mmCIF file of C-alpha atoms and ligand atoms in Angstrom:
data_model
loop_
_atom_site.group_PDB
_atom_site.id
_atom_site.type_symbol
_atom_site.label_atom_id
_atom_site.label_comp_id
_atom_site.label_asym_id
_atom_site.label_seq_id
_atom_site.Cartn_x
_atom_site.Cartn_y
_atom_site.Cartn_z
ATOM 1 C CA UNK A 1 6.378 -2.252 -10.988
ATOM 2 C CA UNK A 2 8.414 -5.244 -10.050
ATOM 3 C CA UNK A 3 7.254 -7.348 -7.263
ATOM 4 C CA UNK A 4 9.785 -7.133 -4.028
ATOM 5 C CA UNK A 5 12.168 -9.907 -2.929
ATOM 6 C CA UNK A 6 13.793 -10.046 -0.013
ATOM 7 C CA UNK A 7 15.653 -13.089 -0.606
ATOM 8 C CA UNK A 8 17.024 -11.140 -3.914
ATOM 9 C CA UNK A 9 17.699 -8.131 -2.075
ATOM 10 C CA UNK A 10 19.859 -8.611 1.024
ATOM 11 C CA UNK A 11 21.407 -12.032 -0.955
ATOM 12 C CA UNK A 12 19.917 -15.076 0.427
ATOM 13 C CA UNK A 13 20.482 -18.105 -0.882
ATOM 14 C CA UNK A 14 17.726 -21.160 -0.670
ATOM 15 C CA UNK A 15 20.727 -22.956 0.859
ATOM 16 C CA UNK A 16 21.310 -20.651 3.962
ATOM 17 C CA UNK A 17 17.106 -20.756 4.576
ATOM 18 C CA UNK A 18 17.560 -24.148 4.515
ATOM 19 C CA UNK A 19 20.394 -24.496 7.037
ATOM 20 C CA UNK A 20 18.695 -21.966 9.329
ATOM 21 C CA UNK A 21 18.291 -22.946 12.869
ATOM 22 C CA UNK A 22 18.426 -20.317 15.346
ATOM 23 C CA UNK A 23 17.073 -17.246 15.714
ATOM 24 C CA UNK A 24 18.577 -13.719 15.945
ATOM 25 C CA UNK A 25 17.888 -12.315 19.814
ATOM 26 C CA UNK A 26 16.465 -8.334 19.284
ATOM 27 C CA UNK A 27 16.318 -6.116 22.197
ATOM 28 C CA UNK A 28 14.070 -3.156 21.028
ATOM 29 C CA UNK A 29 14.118 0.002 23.317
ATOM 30 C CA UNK A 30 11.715 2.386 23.136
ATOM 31 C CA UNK A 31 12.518 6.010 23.926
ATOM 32 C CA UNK A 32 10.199 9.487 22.909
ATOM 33 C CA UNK A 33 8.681 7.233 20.245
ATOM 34 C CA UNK A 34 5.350 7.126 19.083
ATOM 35 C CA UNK A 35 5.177 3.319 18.973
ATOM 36 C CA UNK A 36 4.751 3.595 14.901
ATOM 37 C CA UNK A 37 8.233 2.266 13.687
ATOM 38 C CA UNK A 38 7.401 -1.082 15.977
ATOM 39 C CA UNK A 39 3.610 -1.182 14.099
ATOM 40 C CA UNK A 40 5.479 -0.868 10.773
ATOM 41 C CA UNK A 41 7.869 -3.498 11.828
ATOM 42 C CA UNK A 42 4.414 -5.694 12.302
ATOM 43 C CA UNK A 43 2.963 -4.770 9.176
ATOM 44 C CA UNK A 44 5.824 -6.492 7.165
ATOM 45 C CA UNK A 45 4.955 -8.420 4.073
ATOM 46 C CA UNK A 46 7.493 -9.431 2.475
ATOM 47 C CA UNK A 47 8.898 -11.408 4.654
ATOM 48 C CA UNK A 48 6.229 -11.491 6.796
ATOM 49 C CA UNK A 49 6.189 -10.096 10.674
ATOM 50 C CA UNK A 50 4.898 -13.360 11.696
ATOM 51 C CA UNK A 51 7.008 -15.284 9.411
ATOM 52 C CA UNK A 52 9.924 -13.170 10.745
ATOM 53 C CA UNK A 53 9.009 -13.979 14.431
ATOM 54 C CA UNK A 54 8.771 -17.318 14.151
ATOM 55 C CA UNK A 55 11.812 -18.226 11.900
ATOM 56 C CA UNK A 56 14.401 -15.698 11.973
ATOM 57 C CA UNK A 57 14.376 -12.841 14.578
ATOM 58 C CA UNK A 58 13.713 -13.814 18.589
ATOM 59 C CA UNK A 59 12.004 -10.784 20.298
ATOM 60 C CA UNK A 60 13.229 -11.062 23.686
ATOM 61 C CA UNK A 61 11.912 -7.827 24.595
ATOM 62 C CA UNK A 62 9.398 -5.037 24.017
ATOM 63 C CA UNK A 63 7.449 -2.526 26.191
ATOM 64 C CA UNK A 64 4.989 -2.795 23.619
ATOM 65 C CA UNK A 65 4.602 -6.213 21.729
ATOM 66 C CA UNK A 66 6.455 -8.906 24.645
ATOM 67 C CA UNK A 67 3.541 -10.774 26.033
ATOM 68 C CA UNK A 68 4.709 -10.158 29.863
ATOM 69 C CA UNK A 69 5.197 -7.106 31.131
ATOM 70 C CA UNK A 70 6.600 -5.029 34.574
ATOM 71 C CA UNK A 71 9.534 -7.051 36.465
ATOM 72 C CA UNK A 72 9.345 -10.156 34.433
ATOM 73 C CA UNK A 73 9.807 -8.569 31.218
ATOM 74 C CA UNK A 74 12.539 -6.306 32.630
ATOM 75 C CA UNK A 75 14.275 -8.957 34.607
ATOM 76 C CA UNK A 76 14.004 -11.530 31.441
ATOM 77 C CA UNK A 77 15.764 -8.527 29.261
ATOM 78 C CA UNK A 78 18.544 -8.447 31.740
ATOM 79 C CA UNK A 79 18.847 -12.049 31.658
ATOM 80 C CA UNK A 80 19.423 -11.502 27.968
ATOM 81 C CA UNK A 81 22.228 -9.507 27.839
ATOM 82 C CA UNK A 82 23.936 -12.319 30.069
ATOM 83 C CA UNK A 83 22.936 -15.149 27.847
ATOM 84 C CA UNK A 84 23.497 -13.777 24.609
ATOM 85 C CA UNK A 85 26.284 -11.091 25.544
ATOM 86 C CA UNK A 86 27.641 -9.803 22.223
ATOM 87 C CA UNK A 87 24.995 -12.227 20.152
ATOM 88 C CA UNK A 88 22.045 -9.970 20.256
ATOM 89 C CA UNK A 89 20.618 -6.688 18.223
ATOM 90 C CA UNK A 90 19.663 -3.634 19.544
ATOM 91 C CA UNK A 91 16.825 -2.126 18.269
ATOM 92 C CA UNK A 92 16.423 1.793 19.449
ATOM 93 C CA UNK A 93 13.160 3.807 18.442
ATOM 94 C CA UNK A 94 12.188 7.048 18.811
ATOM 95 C CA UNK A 95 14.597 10.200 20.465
ATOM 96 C CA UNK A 96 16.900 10.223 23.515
ATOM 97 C CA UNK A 97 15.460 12.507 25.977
ATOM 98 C CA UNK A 98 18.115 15.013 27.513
ATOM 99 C CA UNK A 99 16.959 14.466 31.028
ATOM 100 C CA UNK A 100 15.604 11.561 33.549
ATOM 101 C CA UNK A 101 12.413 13.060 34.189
ATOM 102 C CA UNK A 102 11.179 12.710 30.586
ATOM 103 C CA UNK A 103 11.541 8.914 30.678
ATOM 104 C CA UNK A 104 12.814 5.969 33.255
ATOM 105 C CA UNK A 105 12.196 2.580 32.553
ATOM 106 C CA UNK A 106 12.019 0.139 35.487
ATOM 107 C CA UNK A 107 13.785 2.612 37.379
ATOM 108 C CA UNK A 108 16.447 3.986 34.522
ATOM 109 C CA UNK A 109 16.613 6.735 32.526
ATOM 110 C CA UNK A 110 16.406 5.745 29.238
ATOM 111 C CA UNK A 111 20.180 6.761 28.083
ATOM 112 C CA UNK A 112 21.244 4.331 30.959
ATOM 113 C CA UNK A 113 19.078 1.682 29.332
ATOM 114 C CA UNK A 114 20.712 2.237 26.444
ATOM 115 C CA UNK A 115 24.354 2.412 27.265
ATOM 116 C CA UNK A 116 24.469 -0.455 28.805
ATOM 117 C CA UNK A 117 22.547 -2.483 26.295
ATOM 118 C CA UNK A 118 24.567 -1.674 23.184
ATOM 119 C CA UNK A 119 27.793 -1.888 25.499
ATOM 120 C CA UNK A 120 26.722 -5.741 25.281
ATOM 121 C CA UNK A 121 24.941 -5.855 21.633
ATOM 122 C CA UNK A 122 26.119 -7.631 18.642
ATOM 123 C CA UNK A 123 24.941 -4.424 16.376
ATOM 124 C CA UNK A 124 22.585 -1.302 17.691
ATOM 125 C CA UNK A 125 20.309 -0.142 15.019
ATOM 126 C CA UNK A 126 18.415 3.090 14.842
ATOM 127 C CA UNK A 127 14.847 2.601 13.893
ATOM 128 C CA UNK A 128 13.091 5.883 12.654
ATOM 129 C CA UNK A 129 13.552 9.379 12.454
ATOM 130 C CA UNK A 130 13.572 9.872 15.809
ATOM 131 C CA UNK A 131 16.069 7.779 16.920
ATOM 132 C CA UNK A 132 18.312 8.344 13.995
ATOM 133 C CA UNK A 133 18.146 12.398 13.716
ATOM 134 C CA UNK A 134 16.173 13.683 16.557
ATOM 135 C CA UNK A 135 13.328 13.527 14.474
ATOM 136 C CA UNK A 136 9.543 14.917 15.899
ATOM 137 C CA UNK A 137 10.994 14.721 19.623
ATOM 138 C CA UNK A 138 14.111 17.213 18.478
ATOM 139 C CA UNK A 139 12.158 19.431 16.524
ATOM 140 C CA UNK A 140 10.940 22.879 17.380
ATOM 141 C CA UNK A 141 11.705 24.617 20.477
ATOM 142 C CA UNK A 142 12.790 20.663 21.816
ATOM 143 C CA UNK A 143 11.044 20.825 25.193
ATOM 144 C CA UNK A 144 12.513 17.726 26.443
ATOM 145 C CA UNK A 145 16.534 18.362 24.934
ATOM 146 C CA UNK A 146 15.988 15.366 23.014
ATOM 147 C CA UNK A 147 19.034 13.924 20.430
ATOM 148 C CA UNK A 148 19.479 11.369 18.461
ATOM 149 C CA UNK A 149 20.763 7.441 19.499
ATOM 150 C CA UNK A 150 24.744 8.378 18.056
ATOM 151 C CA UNK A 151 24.754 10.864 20.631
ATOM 152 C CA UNK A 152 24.342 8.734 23.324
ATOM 153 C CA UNK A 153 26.593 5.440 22.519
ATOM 154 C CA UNK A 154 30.364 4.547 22.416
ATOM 155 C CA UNK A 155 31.715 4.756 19.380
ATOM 156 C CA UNK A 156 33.155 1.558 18.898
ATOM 157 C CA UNK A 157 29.919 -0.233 18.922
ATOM 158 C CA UNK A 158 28.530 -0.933 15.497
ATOM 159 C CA UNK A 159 25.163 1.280 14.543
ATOM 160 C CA UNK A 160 23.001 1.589 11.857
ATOM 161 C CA UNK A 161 20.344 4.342 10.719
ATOM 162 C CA UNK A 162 17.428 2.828 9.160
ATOM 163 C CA UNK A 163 15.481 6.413 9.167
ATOM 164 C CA UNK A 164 11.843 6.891 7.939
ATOM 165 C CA UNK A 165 8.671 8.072 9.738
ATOM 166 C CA UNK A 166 8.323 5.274 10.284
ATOM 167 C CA UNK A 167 10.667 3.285 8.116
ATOM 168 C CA UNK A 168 9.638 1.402 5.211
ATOM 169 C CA UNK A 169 8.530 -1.817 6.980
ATOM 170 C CA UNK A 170 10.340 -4.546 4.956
ATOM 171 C CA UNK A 171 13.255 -2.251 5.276
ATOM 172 C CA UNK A 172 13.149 -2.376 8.967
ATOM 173 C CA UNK A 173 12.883 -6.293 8.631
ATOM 174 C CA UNK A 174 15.361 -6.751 6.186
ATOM 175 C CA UNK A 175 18.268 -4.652 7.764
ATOM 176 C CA UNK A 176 17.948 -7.139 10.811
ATOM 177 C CA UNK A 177 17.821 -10.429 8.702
ATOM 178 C CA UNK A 178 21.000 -9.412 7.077
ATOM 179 C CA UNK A 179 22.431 -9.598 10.287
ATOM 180 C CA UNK A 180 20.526 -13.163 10.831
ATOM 181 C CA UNK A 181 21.481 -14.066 7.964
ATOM 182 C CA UNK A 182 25.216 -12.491 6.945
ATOM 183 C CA UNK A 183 26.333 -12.462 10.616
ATOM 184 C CA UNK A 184 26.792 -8.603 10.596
ATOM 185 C CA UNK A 185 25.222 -5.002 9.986
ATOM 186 C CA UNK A 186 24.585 -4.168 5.498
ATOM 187 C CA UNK A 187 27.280 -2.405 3.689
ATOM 188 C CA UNK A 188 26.612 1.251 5.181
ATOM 189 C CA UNK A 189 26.919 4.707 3.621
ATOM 190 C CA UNK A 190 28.457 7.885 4.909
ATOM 191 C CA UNK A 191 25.759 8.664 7.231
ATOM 192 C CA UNK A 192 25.673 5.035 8.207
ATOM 193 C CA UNK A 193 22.128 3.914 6.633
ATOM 194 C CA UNK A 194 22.022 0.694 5.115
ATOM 195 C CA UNK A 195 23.247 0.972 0.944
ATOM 196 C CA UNK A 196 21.158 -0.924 -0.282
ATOM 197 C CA UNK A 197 17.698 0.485 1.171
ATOM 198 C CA UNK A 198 19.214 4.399 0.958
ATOM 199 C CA UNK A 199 21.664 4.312 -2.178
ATOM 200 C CA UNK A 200 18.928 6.671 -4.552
ATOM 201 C CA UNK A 201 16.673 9.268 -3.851
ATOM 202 C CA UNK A 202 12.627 8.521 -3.763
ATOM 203 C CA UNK A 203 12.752 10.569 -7.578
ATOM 204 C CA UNK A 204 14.915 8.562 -9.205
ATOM 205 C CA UNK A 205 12.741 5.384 -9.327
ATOM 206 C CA UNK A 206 9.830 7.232 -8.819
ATOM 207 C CA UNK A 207 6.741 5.383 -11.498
ATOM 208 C CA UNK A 208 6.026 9.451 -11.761
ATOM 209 C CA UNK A 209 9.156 10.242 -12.984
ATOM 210 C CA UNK A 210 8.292 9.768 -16.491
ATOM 211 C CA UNK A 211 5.829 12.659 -16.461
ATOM 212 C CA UNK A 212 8.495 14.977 -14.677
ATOM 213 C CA UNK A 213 10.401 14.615 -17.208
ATOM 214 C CA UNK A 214 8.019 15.763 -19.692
ATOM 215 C CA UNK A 215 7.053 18.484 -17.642
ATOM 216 C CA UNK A 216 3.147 16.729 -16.733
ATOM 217 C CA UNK A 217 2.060 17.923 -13.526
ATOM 218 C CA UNK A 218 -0.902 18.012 -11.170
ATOM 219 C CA UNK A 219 -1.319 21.557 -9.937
ATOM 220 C CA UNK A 220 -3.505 20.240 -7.475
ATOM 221 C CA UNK A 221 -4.691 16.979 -5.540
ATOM 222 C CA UNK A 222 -7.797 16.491 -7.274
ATOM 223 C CA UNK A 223 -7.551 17.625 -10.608
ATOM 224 C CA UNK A 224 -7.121 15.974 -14.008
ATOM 225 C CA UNK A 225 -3.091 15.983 -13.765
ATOM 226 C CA UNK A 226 -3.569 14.164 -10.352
ATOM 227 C CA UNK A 227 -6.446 11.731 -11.238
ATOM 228 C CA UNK A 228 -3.482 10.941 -14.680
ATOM 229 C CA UNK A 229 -0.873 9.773 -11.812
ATOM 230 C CA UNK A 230 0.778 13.148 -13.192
ATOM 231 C CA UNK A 231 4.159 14.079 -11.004
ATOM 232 C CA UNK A 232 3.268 15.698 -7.882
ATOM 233 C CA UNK A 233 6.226 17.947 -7.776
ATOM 234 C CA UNK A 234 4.274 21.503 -8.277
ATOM 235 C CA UNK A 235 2.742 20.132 -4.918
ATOM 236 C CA UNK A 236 5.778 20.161 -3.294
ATOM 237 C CA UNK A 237 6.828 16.820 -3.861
ATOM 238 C CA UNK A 238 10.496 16.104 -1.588
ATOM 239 C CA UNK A 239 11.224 13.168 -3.347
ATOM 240 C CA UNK A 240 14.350 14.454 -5.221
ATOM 241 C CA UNK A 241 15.968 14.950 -2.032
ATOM 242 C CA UNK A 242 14.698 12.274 -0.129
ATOM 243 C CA UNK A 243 17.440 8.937 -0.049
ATOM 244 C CA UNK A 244 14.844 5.996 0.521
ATOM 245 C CA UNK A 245 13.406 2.906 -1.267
ATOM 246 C CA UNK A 246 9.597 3.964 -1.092
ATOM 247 C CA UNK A 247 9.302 3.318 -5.093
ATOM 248 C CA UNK A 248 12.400 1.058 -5.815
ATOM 249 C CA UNK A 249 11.071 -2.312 -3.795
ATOM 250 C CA UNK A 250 7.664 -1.755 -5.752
ATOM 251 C CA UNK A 251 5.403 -1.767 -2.915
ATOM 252 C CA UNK A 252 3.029 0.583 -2.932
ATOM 253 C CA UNK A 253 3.232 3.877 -0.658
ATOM 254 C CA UNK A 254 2.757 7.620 -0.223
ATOM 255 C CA UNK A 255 3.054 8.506 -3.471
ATOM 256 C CA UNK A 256 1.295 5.766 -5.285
ATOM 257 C CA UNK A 257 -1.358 6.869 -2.833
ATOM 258 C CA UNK A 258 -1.342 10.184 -4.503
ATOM 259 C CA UNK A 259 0.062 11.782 -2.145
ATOM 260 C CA UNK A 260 4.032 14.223 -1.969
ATOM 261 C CA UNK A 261 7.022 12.647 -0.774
ATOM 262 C CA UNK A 262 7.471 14.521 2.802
ATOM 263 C CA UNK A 263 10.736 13.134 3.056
ATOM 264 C CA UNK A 264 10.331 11.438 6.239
ATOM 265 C CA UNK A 265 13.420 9.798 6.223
ATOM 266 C CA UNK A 266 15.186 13.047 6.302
ATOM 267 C CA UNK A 267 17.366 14.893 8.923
ATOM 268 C CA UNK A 268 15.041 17.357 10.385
ATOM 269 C CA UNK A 269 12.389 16.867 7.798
ATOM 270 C CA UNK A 270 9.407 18.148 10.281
ATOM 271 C CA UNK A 271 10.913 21.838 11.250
ATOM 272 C CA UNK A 272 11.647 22.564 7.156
ATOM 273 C CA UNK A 273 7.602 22.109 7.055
ATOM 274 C CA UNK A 274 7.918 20.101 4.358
ATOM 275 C CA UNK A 275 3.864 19.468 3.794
ATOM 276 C CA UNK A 276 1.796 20.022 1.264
ATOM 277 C CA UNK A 277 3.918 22.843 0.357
ATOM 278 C CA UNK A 278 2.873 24.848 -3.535
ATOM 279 C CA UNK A 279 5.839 25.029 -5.140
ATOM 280 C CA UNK A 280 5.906 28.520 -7.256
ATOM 281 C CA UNK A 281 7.218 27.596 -10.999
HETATM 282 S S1 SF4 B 1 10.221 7.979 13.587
HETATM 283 FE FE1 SF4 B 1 8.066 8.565 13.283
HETATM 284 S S2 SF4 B 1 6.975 6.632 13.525
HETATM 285 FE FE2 SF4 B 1 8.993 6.299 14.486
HETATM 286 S S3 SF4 B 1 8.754 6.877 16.669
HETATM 287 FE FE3 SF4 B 1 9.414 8.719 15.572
HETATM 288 S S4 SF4 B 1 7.487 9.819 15.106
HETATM 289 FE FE4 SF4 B 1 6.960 7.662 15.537
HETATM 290 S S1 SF4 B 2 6.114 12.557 -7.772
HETATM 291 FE FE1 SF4 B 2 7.874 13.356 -6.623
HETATM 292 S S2 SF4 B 2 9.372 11.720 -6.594
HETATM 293 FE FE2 SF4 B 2 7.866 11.232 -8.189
HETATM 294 S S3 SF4 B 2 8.733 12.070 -10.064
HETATM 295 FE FE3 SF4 B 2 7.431 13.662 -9.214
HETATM 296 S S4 SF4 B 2 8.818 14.920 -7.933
HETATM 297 FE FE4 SF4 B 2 9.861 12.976 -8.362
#
């Protein structure tokens, strides 16, 4: 598979590394998250978190990964949107809750933290399933009325869905240094994800797809098809329906791991129970 590049990828030259010198100032909100689309922003390789925190992306403010935390952190966020009104990204995980008592932050609901955030941000990106569709907050019987960050902002700021559960981490990373690094949000599609991470479906670049289309499957996780790297779609594989870059950046996940597509990255991909699901052929 070919090795990822995210130079190559979101079309950075040597010359514009080279004439870096700032860094891009990210907000990033948490809402009903689980805190996992902020550890797959850490787990970055390619560029690197750290190399991304120290070079590219300032991250003025996190509940979970600022080193501060109570009034100064939430005072030093409100001193950024003064300082770098209009200049900095808004990063928004998880789902909106549809009333206070779910979540306040420093004495805000959560939508209020939001509103007036992205009324002052640059770009506001969606990070996750949760935040982009509703994802695991939103599904079922939706105890806490959650929706999904569109709902909630004006629509003349500028937002992105970068879906996944979590996202692909160097997707998460790349979406904002295209910003850093091009001065605005990635060419988008119709339902506003970033082209170039979410222009094919898992399937079509799939390193399995060559045994689909010769009809090899496994008809089970641990038999001969499987331990062959046969195509897992008899185990209910969602990868032709799935729009993601899980096997086009050739880095290694779910299904390299042996393991169906459960097209995380997919509007309400946890109520159509798509696990481990036999397909009948
Ligand atoms: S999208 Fe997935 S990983 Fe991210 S907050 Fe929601 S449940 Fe957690
Ligand atoms: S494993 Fe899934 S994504 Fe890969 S070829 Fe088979 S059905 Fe398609």
């Amino acid at each position: 598979m070919p090795q990822y590049n995210w130079l190559e990828t979101i079309n950075v030259t040597e010359e514009m590394l080279e004439k870096a010198d700032n860094r891009l100032p990210v907000i990033w909100i948490s809402a009903l998250d689980c805190t996992g689309c902020k550890e797959a922003f850490t787990r970055s390789f390619e560029p690197t978190a750290l190399d991304t925190l120290l070079n590219f992306i300032s991250l003025e403010y996190s509940k979970l990964l600022s080193v501060a935390g109570g009034f100064q952190v939430e005072e030093h966020k409100e001193s950024i949107f003064e300082k770098y009104k209009g200049e900095f990204v808004l990063a928004v995980e998880g789902g909106i809750p549809g009333s206070d008592e779910f979540l306040m932050i420093a004495d805000k609901s959560v939508s209020e933290e939001i509103i007036e955030a992205s009324k002052n941000a640059k770009a506001v990106i969606a990070f996750g399933n949760c935040s982009a569709w509703g994802g695991i907050p939103a599904a079922g019987s939706n105890p806490t009325n959650s929706v999904d960050l569109r709902t909630f902002i004006p629509d003349d700021v500028p937002v992105a869905l970068v879906p996944g559960c979590p996202p692909i981490p160097e997707v998460i990373v790349g979406t904002l240094l295209h910003i850093q690094f091009h001065g605005g949000l990635p060419e988008l599609d119709k339902k506003l994800r970033p082209k170039v991470f979410y222009q094919a479906t898992v399937h079509m670049t799939c390193h399995r797809k060559a045994f689909f289309d010769q009809k090899l499957f496994a008809e089970s996780y641990d038999d001969e098809g499987a331990r062959k790297g046969y195509c897992l779609f008899k185990l209910g594989c969602k990868g032709p329906t799935a729009f993601n870059s899980c096997e086009s950046l050739g880095i290694d996940r779910c299904i390299a791991a042996g393991f169906t597509c459960i097209s995380c990255s997919e509007k309400g991909f946890w109520d159509k129970g798509t696990f481990c699901g036999k397909r009948k052929m």
